[in-house]
Amino acid sequence: MAASAAALAELEEERVTSIYRVARSIKRKHNSLYNALRSIYEDSIFVAEIAGLWPDLPLVANLRCGLWYSPRFEATCYFKSTDGHANNWSFSTSRLNLHLALLAGQRGGCIVVDSTRKGKRFPDSMSKTIPIWTCVLNRAIERWLRRMPRQIQVDGHQDLSISSSEIMERHNSPDWDCSLHLPLWVSNTERAAIEDHIEEWTWQLEACGADIDSLASIIQKPLRPLWISQKTVIWLNEVPNYDSWDFTPIILVSASASHGTIQQRSTSEFSWHYIPGAGDDEESWARGLHPTLFWKHAYNLIDSGPSMCNQNVSELVEKDRVYRAQRGDFSPQVAIRTWKKLTSNAEQSCMSMTSELSDSVSAKSSNSERGLYWIGSTNVAVGTTVKGENTYTCADCILNCDPKSISPCSTDDGYLHLPILSSKLDRFSLMNSLHLAIRFAGWHLKRGKKLVICCHNGEDISICVCLAILAALFDEEGCFDDGKLYKSTIITKWEMRRRLVFICKFAVNARPSRGNLKQVYGFLRREREHFVPTDPVSDFDVLEQKSWAGEAEIVVSSDAVQ
């Protein structure tokens, strides 16, 4: 009896296991690479139709999912759905997206594209995060408008981008809308809870050092979100002109259909399954393909059908990797994680694919020489690692945080290579390198040199290194003081946030990770008591200069590391 019971239990366990195995197999089949790319392609047609209704408005992708849904984005932004989750609402001063507000003010509005997989019409980034953002910015501008007439009366007319009469006219206008605009499906209870935090978030925006003056001078009408999905009914003969509205529209387009289940679709040639929000979580399906590469070969990939899609994508990714490696760009070989064999390199593969996408985003969003962003008048710039001749001709010295070194032929004064890893791979790599980075930067900045800080995507590690350098060597006005302020004050998270906002004002593509920011904060708090201002004698004890083949490279001595 006992043996038969054990046998029955074993059979039951095998039956349950086989059911789960079949279910996983079906899910993998439905979430195939071809199904994802075909779904993105179909949704991009809807995005193009909406963009065609207001062709003068810039099309903006909300990273990273939204970047898949059009080949013609003019800019990118970064609003996280987690900032809009129920009971977790927040206004992030590290993701202010002020460049989006300025772009909307200059062009009269903008169209933001995103998507979601969860069967909802809109992701929380569009339902709540962006509405909170527009409301906070509107209130900050309204407060600025109320203060400026009094400032003008006290100080007289100053050299402002808008005249005092325009300020008074907008201040006295009752049309400046500061209310919170949320979609109808957000409950009144949740709306009231969010409104309770608006004043606090507005104060945070003002206190973090954001450039409210520029916002107020460029945004002539209050920002307001509008929502469009594939279920939205629009009469094509009655499309309103955005200039006629009494607000600056932030048109939020959810690219995918809001079906809760995967739909079977077919054409004359192929049958495929539609995946809502297919562009989300590309690490799990894209196999190294990034949006820029996809749209270069979109028609060939779609026409190749499900049977050849994986092979064609693999060939394209490898050809692109080789091409970029020959040009000296950061191009790691992508390790594909197959469904049959889950390797232990999942995190490394994820980073490789993320870096591919980040590189393409940086290339499209860059608005300066070779992707460099000069941080005000600090003589410090951040950007992506570029190899080859005539690299960074506008710089005197280079601080390379990329895992791979470069040959800076145009730089005679200094080059320091610190192969810093992501916080996902090494939780202390950045922290352990900041001391040498600050000493190197201080020695050159003290002599009026121009410094470039670069990493593989110009969005994370280089931004964090720049943040540490500004906090340690510059005062609150952005003037070099060789560490005097840092030595005499205690750095706080709020002060770090102010410095980061200052950097993001110029480096609009900055997206520092939380793990790396924590390392910067930990270093600045730990090293303040032991900080020594840069000195030419002591610094050359730490940094030995070696020259060969016409190149100058400063390398770290073994004694300094110890």
Coordinates of C-alpha atoms in Angstrom, one line a residue:
M1 CA 0.0 0.0 0.0
A2 CA 2.8 2.4 0.9
A3 CA 4.6 1.6 -2.3
S4 CA 1.5 2.2 -4.4
A5 CA 0.8 5.5 -2.6
A6 CA 4.3 6.7 -3.3
A7 CA 4.0 5.7 -6.9
L8 CA 0.7 7.5 -7.3
A9 CA 2.3 10.6 -5.7
E10 CA 5.2 10.4 -8.1
L11 CA 2.9 10.1 -11.1
E12 CA 0.9 13.1 -9.8
E13 CA 4.0 15.2 -9.4
E14 CA 5.2 14.3 -12.9
R15 CA 1.8 15.2 -14.3
V16 CA 1.8 18.7 -12.6
T17 CA 5.4 19.2 -13.8
S18 CA 4.5 18.3 -17.3
I19 CA 1.6 20.8 -17.3
Y20 CA 3.9 23.6 -16.1
R21 CA 6.5 22.6 -18.7
V22 CA 3.8 22.7 -21.5
A23 CA 2.6 26.1 -20.2
R24 CA 6.1 27.5 -20.3
S25 CA 6.7 26.2 -23.7
I26 CA 3.5 27.8 -25.0
K27 CA 4.4 31.1 -23.4
R28 CA 7.9 31.0 -24.9
K29 CA 6.4 30.3 -28.3
H30 CA 4.0 33.2 -28.1
N31 CA 6.7 35.6 -26.8
S32 CA 9.1 34.8 -29.7
L33 CA 11.4 37.3 -31.2
Y34 CA 9.4 37.6 -34.4
N35 CA 6.1 38.1 -32.5
A36 CA 7.7 40.9 -30.6
L37 CA 9.2 42.6 -33.6
R38 CA 6.0 42.2 -35.6
S39 CA 3.9 43.6 -32.8
I40 CA 6.2 46.6 -32.5
Y41 CA 6.0 47.2 -36.2
E42 CA 2.1 47.1 -36.2
D43 CA 2.0 49.5 -33.2
S44 CA 4.4 51.9 -34.9
I45 CA 1.8 52.4 -37.6
F46 CA -0.6 53.8 -35.0
V47 CA 2.2 56.0 -33.5
A48 CA 2.9 57.4 -37.0
E49 CA -0.8 58.1 -37.6
I50 CA -1.0 60.1 -34.3
A51 CA 2.3 62.0 -35.1
G52 CA 0.8 62.9 -38.5
L53 CA -2.1 64.7 -36.9
W54 CA 0.2 67.2 -35.3
P55 CA 3.3 67.1 -37.6
D56 CA 4.9 70.2 -36.1
L57 CA 5.0 68.7 -32.6
P58 CA 8.3 66.8 -31.7
L59 CA 8.0 63.1 -31.2
V60 CA 9.6 62.0 -27.9
A61 CA 10.3 58.5 -26.7
N62 CA 10.0 57.6 -23.0
L63 CA 13.0 55.3 -22.3
R64 CA 13.5 52.6 -22.8
C65 CA 10.3 50.8 -24.1
G66 CA 9.0 53.8 -26.1
L67 CA 12.2 54.0 -28.2
W68 CA 11.1 50.9 -30.2
Y69 CA 8.0 52.4 -31.7
S70 CA 9.3 54.9 -34.2
P71 CA 12.5 55.5 -36.2
R72 CA 11.9 59.3 -36.1
F73 CA 12.2 60.4 -32.5
E74 CA 13.5 63.9 -32.0
A75 CA 14.3 63.5 -28.3
T76 CA 14.0 61.1 -25.4
C77 CA 12.8 61.4 -21.8
Y78 CA 12.8 59.2 -18.8
F79 CA 9.7 58.8 -16.6
K80 CA 9.5 55.7 -14.4
S81 CA 6.2 53.9 -13.8
T82 CA 7.3 53.2 -10.2
D83 CA 7.0 56.9 -9.4
G84 CA 3.3 56.6 -10.2
H85 CA 2.5 53.3 -8.4
A86 CA -0.3 53.4 -5.9
N87 CA 0.9 54.6 -2.5
N88 CA 4.4 55.1 -3.9
W89 CA 3.9 58.3 -5.7
S90 CA 7.0 60.5 -6.0
F91 CA 8.5 63.4 -7.8
S92 CA 12.1 62.5 -8.7
T93 CA 14.6 65.4 -8.6
S94 CA 17.2 63.0 -10.2
R95 CA 14.9 62.6 -13.3
L96 CA 13.6 66.2 -13.8
N97 CA 13.3 65.9 -17.6
L98 CA 13.5 69.7 -17.8
H99 CA 14.7 69.4 -21.4
L100 CA 11.3 68.0 -22.3
A101 CA 9.5 70.9 -20.7
L102 CA 11.8 73.4 -22.5
L103 CA 11.3 71.6 -25.8
A104 CA 7.5 71.6 -25.3
G105 CA 7.6 75.3 -24.5
Q106 CA 9.7 76.1 -27.6
R107 CA 7.6 74.0 -30.0
G108 CA 4.1 74.6 -28.5
G109 CA 3.8 71.0 -27.1
C110 CA 5.2 67.5 -27.7
I111 CA 4.1 63.9 -28.2
V112 CA 5.5 61.3 -25.8
V113 CA 5.4 57.6 -26.7
D114 CA 5.4 54.7 -24.3
S115 CA 3.8 51.3 -23.9
T116 CA 2.9 48.7 -21.3
R117 CA 2.5 44.9 -21.2
K118 CA 0.1 44.6 -18.3
G119 CA -3.2 44.8 -20.2
K120 CA -3.8 48.4 -19.2
R121 CA -4.4 51.2 -21.7
F122 CA -1.6 53.3 -20.3
P123 CA 1.5 52.6 -18.1
D124 CA 1.6 54.3 -14.7
S125 CA 4.3 56.6 -16.1
M126 CA 1.6 58.2 -18.2
S127 CA -1.3 57.8 -15.9
K128 CA 0.3 59.4 -12.9
T129 CA 4.1 60.1 -13.1
I130 CA 3.9 62.6 -16.0
P131 CA 0.7 64.3 -14.7
I132 CA 2.4 64.8 -11.3
W133 CA 5.5 66.2 -13.2
T134 CA 3.4 68.8 -15.2
C135 CA 1.5 69.9 -12.1
V136 CA 4.7 70.4 -10.0
L137 CA 6.4 72.4 -12.9
N138 CA 3.3 74.5 -13.4
R139 CA 3.1 75.4 -9.7
A140 CA 6.8 76.2 -9.5
I141 CA 6.5 78.5 -12.6
E142 CA 3.4 80.2 -11.0
R143 CA 5.3 80.9 -7.8
W144 CA 8.1 82.3 -9.9
L145 CA 5.7 84.6 -11.7
R146 CA 4.2 85.8 -8.4
R147 CA 7.7 86.6 -7.0
M148 CA 9.2 88.4 -10.1
P149 CA 6.9 91.5 -10.1
R150 CA 8.0 92.2 -6.5
Q151 CA 11.7 91.6 -7.5
I152 CA 11.4 94.0 -10.4
Q153 CA 9.8 96.6 -8.2
V154 CA 12.7 96.3 -5.7
D155 CA 15.7 95.9 -8.1
G156 CA 14.3 97.6 -11.2
H157 CA 14.1 96.0 -14.6
Q158 CA 16.7 93.4 -15.1
D159 CA 18.1 91.7 -18.2
L160 CA 15.5 88.9 -18.4
S161 CA 14.4 86.8 -21.4
I162 CA 10.9 88.1 -20.9
S163 CA 10.0 91.8 -20.2
S164 CA 8.6 93.0 -17.0
S165 CA 5.3 93.9 -18.7
E166 CA 5.0 90.3 -19.9
I167 CA 5.7 89.0 -16.4
M168 CA 3.0 91.3 -14.9
E169 CA 0.5 90.3 -17.6
R170 CA 1.0 86.5 -17.0
H171 CA 1.0 87.0 -13.3
N172 CA -2.4 88.8 -13.3
S173 CA -3.8 86.3 -15.8
P174 CA -6.3 83.8 -14.2
D175 CA -5.6 81.2 -17.0
W176 CA -2.4 79.8 -15.5
D177 CA -3.7 76.4 -14.5
C178 CA -1.9 74.8 -11.5
S179 CA -4.4 72.0 -10.9
L180 CA -3.6 68.3 -11.0
H181 CA -4.9 66.7 -14.2
L182 CA -5.3 63.0 -14.0
P183 CA -7.1 60.5 -16.3
L184 CA -10.7 59.5 -15.5
W185 CA -9.7 56.0 -14.4
V186 CA -7.7 57.3 -11.4
S187 CA -10.0 57.2 -8.4
N188 CA -10.9 60.3 -6.4
T189 CA -9.3 58.8 -3.3
E190 CA -6.0 58.4 -5.1
R191 CA -6.3 61.8 -6.6
A192 CA -6.7 63.4 -3.2
A193 CA -3.8 61.5 -1.8
I194 CA -1.5 62.7 -4.7
E195 CA -2.7 66.3 -4.3
D196 CA -1.6 66.2 -0.6
H197 CA 2.0 65.8 -1.8
I198 CA 2.0 68.4 -4.6
E199 CA 3.2 71.3 -2.4
E200 CA 5.9 69.3 -0.9
W201 CA 7.2 68.2 -4.3
T202 CA 7.0 71.8 -5.6
W203 CA 9.2 72.9 -2.7
Q204 CA 11.7 70.1 -3.5
L205 CA 11.9 71.3 -7.1
E206 CA 12.6 74.8 -6.0
A207 CA 15.1 73.7 -3.4
C208 CA 17.1 71.4 -5.6
G209 CA 18.4 74.2 -7.7
A210 CA 16.4 73.6 -10.9
D211 CA 16.5 76.5 -13.4
I212 CA 12.9 77.7 -12.9
D213 CA 13.8 81.1 -14.6
S214 CA 14.4 79.4 -18.0
L215 CA 11.2 77.4 -17.7
A216 CA 9.2 80.5 -16.9
S217 CA 10.7 82.4 -19.7
I218 CA 10.1 79.8 -22.4
I219 CA 6.8 78.1 -21.3
Q220 CA 4.2 80.6 -22.2
K221 CA 1.2 78.4 -21.3
P222 CA 0.8 75.9 -18.5
L223 CA 1.7 72.2 -19.3
R224 CA -1.2 69.8 -19.5
P225 CA -1.2 66.0 -20.3
L226 CA -3.6 64.5 -22.9
W227 CA -4.0 60.8 -23.3
I228 CA -4.4 58.9 -26.6
S229 CA -4.5 55.1 -27.1
Q230 CA -5.7 52.8 -29.8
K231 CA -9.2 52.9 -28.3
T232 CA -9.3 56.7 -28.5
V233 CA -11.8 58.0 -31.1
I234 CA -10.5 61.0 -33.1
W235 CA -12.5 62.7 -35.9
L236 CA -10.0 63.4 -38.6
N237 CA -12.0 66.3 -39.9
E238 CA -12.1 67.9 -36.5
V239 CA -8.5 67.6 -35.2
P240 CA -7.9 70.7 -33.1
N241 CA -4.9 73.0 -33.7
Y242 CA -2.7 72.9 -30.7
D243 CA -2.1 76.6 -31.0
S244 CA -5.7 77.2 -30.1
W245 CA -5.5 75.5 -26.7
D246 CA -4.9 77.6 -23.6
F247 CA -2.3 75.2 -22.4
T248 CA 0.9 73.5 -23.7
P249 CA -0.1 70.0 -24.6
I250 CA 2.0 67.0 -23.5
I251 CA 0.2 64.3 -25.7
L252 CA 0.8 60.9 -24.1
V253 CA 0.5 58.1 -26.7
S254 CA 0.3 54.5 -25.5
A255 CA 1.4 52.6 -28.5
S256 CA 0.0 49.1 -27.9
A257 CA -3.6 47.8 -27.9
S258 CA -4.8 47.1 -24.3
H259 CA -5.7 43.4 -24.7
G260 CA -5.2 41.3 -21.6
T261 CA -4.3 38.2 -23.6
I262 CA -2.1 37.5 -26.6
Q263 CA -4.0 37.6 -29.8
Q264 CA -3.6 35.4 -32.8
R265 CA -3.2 37.4 -36.1
S266 CA -2.4 36.3 -39.6
T267 CA -1.4 37.7 -43.0
S268 CA -1.4 36.2 -46.4
E269 CA 2.1 34.8 -45.6
F270 CA 2.5 34.3 -41.9
S271 CA 0.6 33.7 -38.7
W272 CA 1.8 35.4 -35.5
H273 CA 0.7 36.4 -32.0
Y274 CA 0.3 40.0 -31.1
I275 CA 2.1 41.0 -27.8
P276 CA 0.9 44.2 -26.1
G277 CA 3.9 46.3 -25.0
A278 CA 6.3 44.1 -26.8
G279 CA 9.1 46.7 -26.6
D280 CA 9.2 46.4 -22.8
D281 CA 12.0 44.4 -21.1
E282 CA 14.0 43.9 -24.2
E283 CA 16.7 42.0 -22.4
S284 CA 14.5 39.0 -22.3
W285 CA 13.8 38.8 -26.0
A286 CA 15.8 41.3 -28.2
R287 CA 19.0 39.1 -28.5
G288 CA 21.2 42.1 -28.8
L289 CA 19.0 44.0 -31.3
H290 CA 18.5 47.7 -30.4
P291 CA 15.9 50.1 -31.9
T292 CA 18.2 51.9 -34.3
L293 CA 19.4 48.6 -35.8
F294 CA 15.9 47.3 -36.0
W295 CA 14.5 50.2 -37.9
K296 CA 17.4 50.1 -40.4
H297 CA 16.3 46.5 -41.3
A298 CA 12.7 46.5 -40.2
Y299 CA 11.1 45.5 -43.5
N300 CA 13.6 42.7 -44.2
L301 CA 13.1 41.2 -40.7
I302 CA 9.3 41.4 -40.9
D303 CA 9.3 39.9 -44.4
S304 CA 11.7 37.1 -43.4
G305 CA 9.0 35.4 -41.3
P306 CA 9.1 33.6 -38.0
S307 CA 11.4 30.8 -39.2
M308 CA 14.3 33.0 -40.3
C309 CA 13.9 35.9 -37.9
N310 CA 16.3 34.6 -35.1
Q311 CA 19.0 33.8 -37.6
N312 CA 18.7 37.2 -39.4
V313 CA 18.8 39.1 -36.1
S314 CA 21.9 37.2 -35.0
E315 CA 23.7 38.0 -38.2
L316 CA 22.7 41.7 -38.0
V317 CA 23.8 42.0 -34.4
E318 CA 27.2 40.4 -35.1
K319 CA 27.8 42.5 -38.2
D320 CA 26.9 45.7 -36.3
R321 CA 29.2 44.6 -33.4
V322 CA 32.2 44.1 -35.8
Y323 CA 31.5 47.3 -37.6
R324 CA 31.5 49.3 -34.4
A325 CA 34.5 47.5 -33.1
Q326 CA 36.4 48.5 -36.2
R327 CA 35.4 52.1 -35.6
G328 CA 36.6 51.9 -32.0
D329 CA 33.2 52.1 -30.4
F330 CA 32.2 50.1 -27.3
S331 CA 30.9 46.8 -28.8
P332 CA 30.8 43.8 -26.4
Q333 CA 29.9 40.5 -27.9
V334 CA 26.3 39.7 -27.0
A335 CA 25.9 36.3 -25.2
I336 CA 22.5 34.9 -26.1
R337 CA 20.6 33.2 -23.3
T338 CA 18.6 30.4 -24.9
W339 CA 15.4 29.0 -23.6
K340 CA 16.8 25.5 -23.4
K341 CA 19.9 26.3 -21.4
L342 CA 19.8 29.1 -18.8
T343 CA 23.4 30.2 -18.4
S344 CA 24.9 31.9 -15.4
N345 CA 25.9 34.9 -17.6
A346 CA 22.4 36.4 -17.5
E347 CA 23.4 39.6 -15.8
Q348 CA 26.4 40.1 -18.1
S349 CA 24.3 39.5 -21.2
C350 CA 21.7 41.9 -19.9
M351 CA 24.4 44.6 -19.5
S352 CA 25.7 44.0 -23.0
M353 CA 22.3 44.5 -24.5
T354 CA 21.6 47.5 -22.3
S355 CA 24.8 49.1 -23.4
E356 CA 23.9 48.6 -27.1
L357 CA 20.6 50.4 -26.6
S358 CA 22.2 53.1 -24.5
D359 CA 24.8 53.8 -27.1
S360 CA 22.1 54.3 -29.8
V361 CA 20.2 56.6 -27.5
S362 CA 23.3 58.7 -26.7
A363 CA 24.1 59.0 -30.4
K364 CA 20.6 60.2 -31.2
S365 CA 20.1 62.5 -28.2
S366 CA 23.6 64.1 -28.3
N367 CA 23.6 67.8 -29.3
S368 CA 27.3 68.6 -29.0
E369 CA 30.7 67.5 -30.4
R370 CA 31.1 63.8 -30.3
G371 CA 28.4 63.4 -27.8
L372 CA 30.1 65.7 -25.2
Y373 CA 28.2 67.8 -22.8
W374 CA 30.1 70.6 -21.2
I375 CA 28.9 71.3 -17.6
G376 CA 28.5 75.0 -17.6
S377 CA 31.8 76.9 -17.1
T378 CA 33.5 74.2 -15.0
N379 CA 35.8 73.1 -17.8
V380 CA 34.4 69.6 -17.3
A381 CA 32.6 67.6 -19.9
V382 CA 30.9 64.2 -19.9
G383 CA 30.3 61.9 -22.8
T384 CA 30.7 58.5 -24.5
T385 CA 34.0 56.8 -25.1
V386 CA 35.3 57.5 -28.6
K387 CA 38.4 55.9 -30.1
G388 CA 40.5 56.9 -33.0
E389 CA 42.4 59.9 -34.2
N390 CA 41.4 63.5 -33.4
T391 CA 39.5 62.2 -30.3
Y392 CA 38.2 65.0 -28.1
T393 CA 40.1 67.8 -29.8
C394 CA 38.5 70.4 -27.5
A395 CA 39.9 68.7 -24.4
D396 CA 43.3 68.9 -22.7
C397 CA 43.0 65.7 -20.6
I398 CA 40.8 62.6 -20.5
L399 CA 39.5 60.6 -17.6
N400 CA 38.4 57.3 -19.2
C401 CA 36.0 55.2 -17.0
D402 CA 35.3 52.6 -19.8
P403 CA 36.5 49.0 -19.2
K404 CA 38.6 49.4 -22.4
S405 CA 41.4 51.9 -22.8
I406 CA 41.7 54.3 -25.8
S407 CA 44.6 56.0 -27.5
P408 CA 44.0 59.8 -27.1
C409 CA 46.2 61.0 -30.0
S410 CA 45.1 64.6 -29.6
T411 CA 45.7 64.9 -25.8
D412 CA 49.2 65.8 -24.7
D413 CA 48.7 66.7 -21.1
G414 CA 47.1 63.7 -19.5
Y415 CA 45.1 60.5 -19.7
L416 CA 43.9 58.3 -16.9
H417 CA 42.2 55.0 -17.5
L418 CA 40.0 53.7 -14.6
P419 CA 38.1 50.6 -15.7
I420 CA 35.1 51.1 -13.5
L421 CA 32.4 48.3 -13.6
S422 CA 28.7 48.7 -13.1
S423 CA 27.3 48.4 -9.6
K424 CA 25.5 45.3 -10.7
L425 CA 28.8 43.6 -11.3
D426 CA 30.9 45.2 -8.6
R427 CA 29.3 47.2 -5.7
F428 CA 32.6 49.0 -4.9
S429 CA 34.3 49.5 -8.2
L430 CA 33.3 53.1 -8.5
M431 CA 33.9 54.0 -4.9
N432 CA 37.4 52.5 -5.0
S433 CA 38.3 54.6 -8.1
L434 CA 36.9 58.0 -7.1
H435 CA 40.0 59.0 -5.0
L436 CA 42.3 58.8 -8.0
A437 CA 39.7 60.3 -10.3
I438 CA 39.4 63.4 -8.1
R439 CA 43.1 63.8 -7.6
F440 CA 43.7 63.6 -11.4
A441 CA 40.9 66.0 -12.1
G442 CA 42.0 68.5 -9.5
W443 CA 45.6 68.6 -10.7
H444 CA 44.5 69.5 -14.2
L445 CA 41.6 71.8 -13.4
K446 CA 43.8 73.8 -11.0
R447 CA 45.9 74.7 -14.1
G448 CA 42.9 75.7 -16.2
K449 CA 42.8 72.5 -18.3
K450 CA 39.7 71.2 -19.9
L451 CA 38.7 67.7 -18.7
V452 CA 36.6 65.1 -20.5
I453 CA 35.1 62.2 -18.4
C454 CA 33.9 59.4 -20.6
C455 CA 32.3 56.0 -20.2
H456 CA 30.8 53.5 -22.6
N457 CA 27.4 55.2 -22.8
G458 CA 28.0 58.7 -21.2
E459 CA 24.9 58.3 -19.0
D460 CA 25.8 56.6 -15.8
I461 CA 29.4 56.1 -14.6
S462 CA 30.8 59.2 -16.2
I463 CA 27.9 61.2 -14.7
C464 CA 28.6 59.8 -11.2
V465 CA 32.4 60.5 -11.5
C466 CA 31.6 64.1 -12.6
L467 CA 29.2 64.4 -9.6
A468 CA 32.0 63.4 -7.2
I469 CA 34.4 65.8 -8.8
L470 CA 32.0 68.7 -8.6
A471 CA 31.1 67.9 -5.0
A472 CA 34.7 67.6 -4.0
L473 CA 36.4 70.4 -5.9
F474 CA 33.8 73.0 -6.7
D475 CA 31.6 75.4 -4.6
E476 CA 27.9 75.8 -4.8
E477 CA 28.2 78.3 -7.7
G478 CA 30.1 75.9 -9.8
C479 CA 33.5 77.6 -9.3
F480 CA 36.7 75.6 -8.7
D481 CA 37.8 76.0 -5.1
D482 CA 40.2 73.0 -4.8
G483 CA 38.1 71.3 -2.1
K484 CA 37.7 74.2 0.4
L485 CA 33.9 74.0 0.6
Y486 CA 34.0 70.2 0.7
K487 CA 36.5 70.2 3.5
S488 CA 34.6 72.6 5.6
T489 CA 31.0 71.2 5.2
I490 CA 29.3 67.9 5.6
I491 CA 27.9 66.6 2.3
T492 CA 24.3 65.6 2.4
K493 CA 22.0 63.7 0.1
W494 CA 20.2 66.9 -0.6
E495 CA 23.4 68.7 -1.6
M496 CA 24.3 65.8 -3.8
R497 CA 20.9 66.0 -5.4
R498 CA 21.4 69.7 -6.1
R499 CA 24.8 69.0 -7.8
L500 CA 23.2 66.2 -9.9
V501 CA 20.4 68.6 -11.0
F502 CA 23.1 71.1 -12.1
I503 CA 24.8 68.3 -14.2
C504 CA 21.5 67.2 -15.7
K505 CA 20.8 70.8 -16.8
F506 CA 23.6 70.4 -19.4
A507 CA 23.9 66.6 -19.8
V508 CA 20.2 65.9 -20.7
N509 CA 20.8 62.2 -21.3
A510 CA 22.1 61.6 -17.8
R511 CA 20.7 58.5 -16.2
P512 CA 22.8 57.6 -13.2
S513 CA 21.9 54.3 -11.5
R514 CA 20.9 54.2 -7.8
G515 CA 23.7 51.8 -7.0
N516 CA 26.4 54.1 -8.4
L517 CA 24.9 57.2 -6.7
K518 CA 25.1 55.4 -3.4
Q519 CA 28.8 54.7 -3.9
V520 CA 29.4 58.4 -4.7
Y521 CA 27.6 59.5 -1.5
G522 CA 29.4 56.9 0.6
F523 CA 32.8 58.0 -0.7
L524 CA 32.1 61.7 -0.2
R525 CA 30.9 61.1 3.4
R526 CA 33.9 58.8 4.2
E527 CA 36.7 60.8 2.6
R528 CA 35.9 64.3 3.8
E529 CA 38.0 64.1 6.9
H530 CA 41.0 62.7 5.0
F531 CA 40.6 64.9 1.9
V532 CA 43.8 66.7 0.8
P533 CA 43.7 69.5 -1.8
T534 CA 45.6 68.8 -5.0
D535 CA 49.3 69.7 -4.8
P536 CA 51.8 69.4 -7.7
V537 CA 54.4 67.6 -5.7
S538 CA 52.3 65.1 -3.8
D539 CA 50.2 64.4 -7.0
F540 CA 53.2 63.4 -9.0
D541 CA 54.1 61.0 -6.2
V542 CA 50.7 59.4 -6.9
L543 CA 50.7 59.8 -10.7
E544 CA 53.6 58.7 -12.7
Q545 CA 53.9 60.0 -16.3
K546 CA 55.0 57.8 -19.1
S547 CA 55.3 58.7 -22.7
W548 CA 55.7 56.5 -25.8
A549 CA 54.8 56.6 -29.5
G550 CA 53.9 60.3 -29.2
E551 CA 51.2 59.6 -26.6
A552 CA 51.1 60.8 -23.0
E553 CA 49.4 58.5 -20.5
I554 CA 49.3 59.0 -16.8
V555 CA 49.1 55.7 -15.0
V556 CA 48.5 54.8 -11.4
S557 CA 51.5 53.7 -9.4
S558 CA 51.4 50.5 -7.4
D559 CA 52.2 52.5 -4.2
A560 CA 49.2 54.7 -4.7
V561 CA 46.9 51.8 -5.1
Q562 CA 48.1 50.3 -1.8

